[in-house]
Amino acid sequence: MDQLFVYKERTTEDRLAEVCCGIKPVNKYFVMDGMGNKVFSILEDSECCDRQCYGAGHPFTMNVTDHSNQVVIRMVHPSVCTSCSSHELEVQSPPGTTIGYVRQNWHVCLPKFTLENERGEPAIKIVGPCVGCTCCTDENFELVSLNEAAIDRSFGKITKPFSCCGSNAAFVIRFPSNMDVKMKATALGACILIDSMYYTSQRASLLCVCISVALGYWEIGYK
C-alpha cells in the first residue's frame, strides 16, 4: 500500500450547528486505499466543552476501526496551550501499545513536525506550506529526511487538495510501499493532527463567509 485517501465525514446537521450555533462537532473520517476500498473509519472521542473552549488545543482520542468495527489504531492528543506549547500525538496499535509519535516543531510561519518511532527516536520530518497563504492550489506537507533535504519526489507527502466553501475533499497520503507499517500508521496520525490544527476551524470560517455572502445577495434582491 503506497497511498491513502482520508475523507472528512460531516452531515448537514453538523455544518448548520457549527455555523449557526458555534457548536463544534466531533471529527469523523473514513479512509480508502488506492483501489477505492474502504479500509478504516475514524471517530473522535472528546468532550464538547473542551472542543468549544480549547479549539485546536483540545484533548482528544481518535479510534480507528477496521471493516469488522474493531479498534486497530488509537491516536491520543493531550490538551495543549496553543500559544505556548507544541502539539503532539501518540499513535497506538493495538490500543495501549505505542508504535509512534507525531511532534510539532516550532517555526515562525511553516508547519513542521517530526515522526518518531515507539522509542521516541526521530525518523521522518514533515514540512508544510504557510497554511492560508496559498490560493486556489493544493497544499503539500512533504515527508523529508531528518536534515530536511527532500530525498526525492516519490518519498512521500500529505496533500490537502484545494477545496472551496468547506467541501469534504480528501487528504491524500503518499509514502513508499516498503515503508514500515508502524510509520505508515504514524503518518496517518500526522494527517489527522494537521487537519485538526489547520483546517477544521478554517472550514467553519469559510462556511460562515459563504453563508454571509449568500444572505447579503438575498437581502439586496429582497430590497
XYZ file of C-alpha atoms in Angstrom:
223
model
C 0.000 0.000 0.000
C 1.551 3.304 -1.074
C -1.302 5.788 -0.700
C -4.354 6.501 1.421
C -7.283 8.841 0.843
C -8.695 10.406 4.004
C -12.200 11.891 3.763
C -13.954 14.039 6.330
C -17.486 12.949 7.195
C -19.794 15.792 8.129
C -23.578 15.837 7.987
C -25.735 18.824 7.101
C -26.791 18.973 10.748
C -23.132 19.154 11.811
C -22.480 22.033 9.425
C -25.538 24.005 10.483
C -24.795 23.505 14.180
C -21.221 24.711 13.670
C -22.045 27.730 11.512
C -25.292 28.891 13.097
C -24.732 27.951 16.749
C -20.953 27.709 17.016
C -21.164 24.094 18.195
C -18.104 22.151 17.081
C -18.966 18.519 16.273
C -16.599 15.595 16.726
C -14.420 14.807 13.734
C -15.267 11.723 11.706
C -13.336 10.292 8.769
C -13.178 7.298 6.501
C -10.015 6.076 4.799
C -9.743 4.416 1.395
C -6.827 2.744 -0.341
C -5.656 3.410 -3.888
C -8.090 0.806 -5.251
C -11.106 2.587 -3.767
C -11.615 0.097 -0.932
C -12.658 1.450 2.450
C -10.034 0.321 4.949
C -10.689 2.375 8.095
C -13.241 4.532 9.860
C -12.033 7.147 12.351
C -14.156 8.661 15.118
C -13.097 11.334 17.586
C -13.770 10.871 21.295
C -13.676 14.231 23.108
C -15.734 16.480 25.366
C -17.973 19.142 23.799
C -16.832 21.707 26.375
C -13.169 21.061 25.529
C -13.808 21.489 21.792
C -15.574 24.792 22.417
C -13.062 26.206 24.916
C -9.708 24.952 23.652
C -10.223 24.827 19.879
C -7.339 23.095 18.110
C -5.665 22.571 21.502
C -8.433 20.391 22.933
C -7.600 16.869 24.136
C -8.988 14.043 22.021
C -8.695 10.373 21.209
C -9.191 9.085 17.678
C -10.352 5.481 17.426
C -9.517 3.870 14.090
C -11.679 0.848 13.293
C -11.428 -1.746 10.541
C -14.190 -3.369 8.471
C -15.175 -5.573 11.430
C -15.569 -2.485 13.657
C -12.566 -3.442 15.800
C -10.336 -0.623 17.069
C -6.969 -1.325 15.439
C -5.272 2.065 15.946
C -5.745 4.666 18.656
C -4.435 8.244 18.439
C -4.138 10.266 21.645
C -3.747 14.064 21.657
C -3.304 15.741 25.059
C -4.569 19.214 25.894
C -2.277 21.931 24.529
C -1.954 25.646 25.228
C -1.663 26.734 21.594
C 0.118 29.986 22.455
C 2.988 28.417 24.410
C 3.127 24.656 23.773
C 3.681 22.337 20.836
C 1.179 19.725 19.721
C 1.929 16.034 19.942
C 0.046 12.862 19.079
C 0.696 9.342 20.353
C -0.180 6.500 17.974
C -1.040 3.111 19.479
C -1.664 -0.232 17.762
C -3.214 -2.222 19.251
C -4.677 0.272 21.735
C -2.330 0.533 24.703
C 0.823 -0.291 22.717
C 2.690 2.770 21.452
C 4.082 2.480 17.914
C 4.952 6.103 17.164
C 4.620 9.787 17.911
C 3.924 12.943 15.928
C 5.535 16.050 17.431
C 5.118 19.624 16.243
C 8.373 21.553 15.735
C 8.111 25.275 16.348
C 8.607 27.535 13.329
C 7.685 31.165 12.835
C 5.419 30.501 9.845
C 5.744 26.951 8.456
C 4.027 23.831 9.825
C 6.772 21.383 10.804
C 6.513 18.002 12.501
C 8.688 15.024 13.384
C 7.522 11.421 13.123
C 9.141 9.288 15.820
C 9.239 5.546 16.401
C 7.922 3.830 19.513
C 11.120 4.699 21.410
C 10.746 8.397 20.664
C 13.592 8.374 18.130
C 13.118 10.799 15.191
C 12.564 9.024 11.871
C 10.969 11.442 9.380
C 10.246 15.152 9.268
C 7.204 16.813 7.710
C 7.499 20.305 6.242
C 4.331 22.056 5.116
C 3.466 25.304 3.332
C 2.424 28.521 5.008
C -1.181 27.415 5.560
C -3.685 30.018 4.427
C -1.126 31.814 2.241
C -1.673 29.597 -0.791
C -4.542 30.398 -3.128
C -6.582 28.006 -5.277
C -3.954 25.285 -5.161
C -3.149 22.053 -3.364
C -1.200 22.295 -0.104
C 1.572 19.724 0.261
C 3.186 18.604 3.505
C 6.394 16.929 2.341
C 7.909 13.884 4.032
C 11.639 14.621 4.131
C 14.821 13.283 5.705
C 15.934 14.405 9.147
C 18.201 17.112 7.705
C 15.117 18.453 5.864
C 16.541 17.773 2.411
C 13.925 16.056 0.280
C 15.116 12.561 -0.608
C 13.211 12.605 -3.878
C 9.742 13.461 -5.154
C 8.404 9.959 -4.566
C 9.484 9.799 -0.908
C 6.102 10.913 0.361
C 3.709 13.722 1.135
C 0.396 14.561 2.755
C -1.667 16.615 0.323
C -4.687 18.772 1.098
C -6.371 19.235 -2.301
C -7.780 22.680 -2.965
C -11.425 22.909 -1.954
C -13.974 25.704 -1.796
C -16.535 26.535 0.910
C -15.654 23.611 3.159
C -16.189 20.696 0.786
C -15.251 17.222 2.019
C -12.159 16.976 -0.174
C -9.763 14.184 0.746
C -6.329 14.366 2.184
C -4.041 12.169 0.138
C -1.152 10.430 1.908
C 1.612 9.047 -0.302
C 4.529 7.022 1.030
C 6.860 4.269 -0.224
C 5.160 0.882 -0.314
C 8.073 -0.588 1.663
C 7.812 1.951 4.500
C 7.444 0.346 7.927
C 3.751 -0.234 8.652
C 4.100 1.446 12.053
C 5.439 4.581 10.386
C 2.551 4.492 7.888
C 0.109 4.483 10.798
C 2.050 7.368 12.355
C 1.832 9.289 9.064
C -1.943 8.753 9.163
C -1.883 10.227 12.659
C 0.053 13.226 11.331
C -2.649 13.772 8.714
C -5.368 13.802 11.381
C -3.347 16.195 13.557
C -2.746 18.532 10.601
C -6.466 18.612 9.847
C -7.313 19.303 13.479
C -4.749 22.101 13.780
C -5.066 23.916 10.465
C -8.272 23.037 8.627
C -11.127 22.204 10.994
C -11.687 25.784 12.216
C -10.795 27.195 8.796
C -13.627 25.169 7.250
C -16.151 26.743 9.605
C -14.859 30.220 8.751
C -15.250 29.544 5.045
C -18.797 28.333 5.577
C -19.590 31.495 7.524
C -18.239 33.638 4.695
C -20.218 31.721 2.062
C -23.458 31.978 4.040
C -22.897 35.674 4.812
C -22.327 36.451 1.141
C -25.437 34.483 0.146
C -27.556 36.293 2.751
C -26.163 39.624 1.579
C -27.198 38.936 -2.005
C -30.614 37.749 -0.797
C -31.161 40.965 1.176
C -30.139 43.105 -1.799
C -32.522 41.207 -4.059
C -35.305 41.378 -1.473
C -34.952 45.150 -1.138
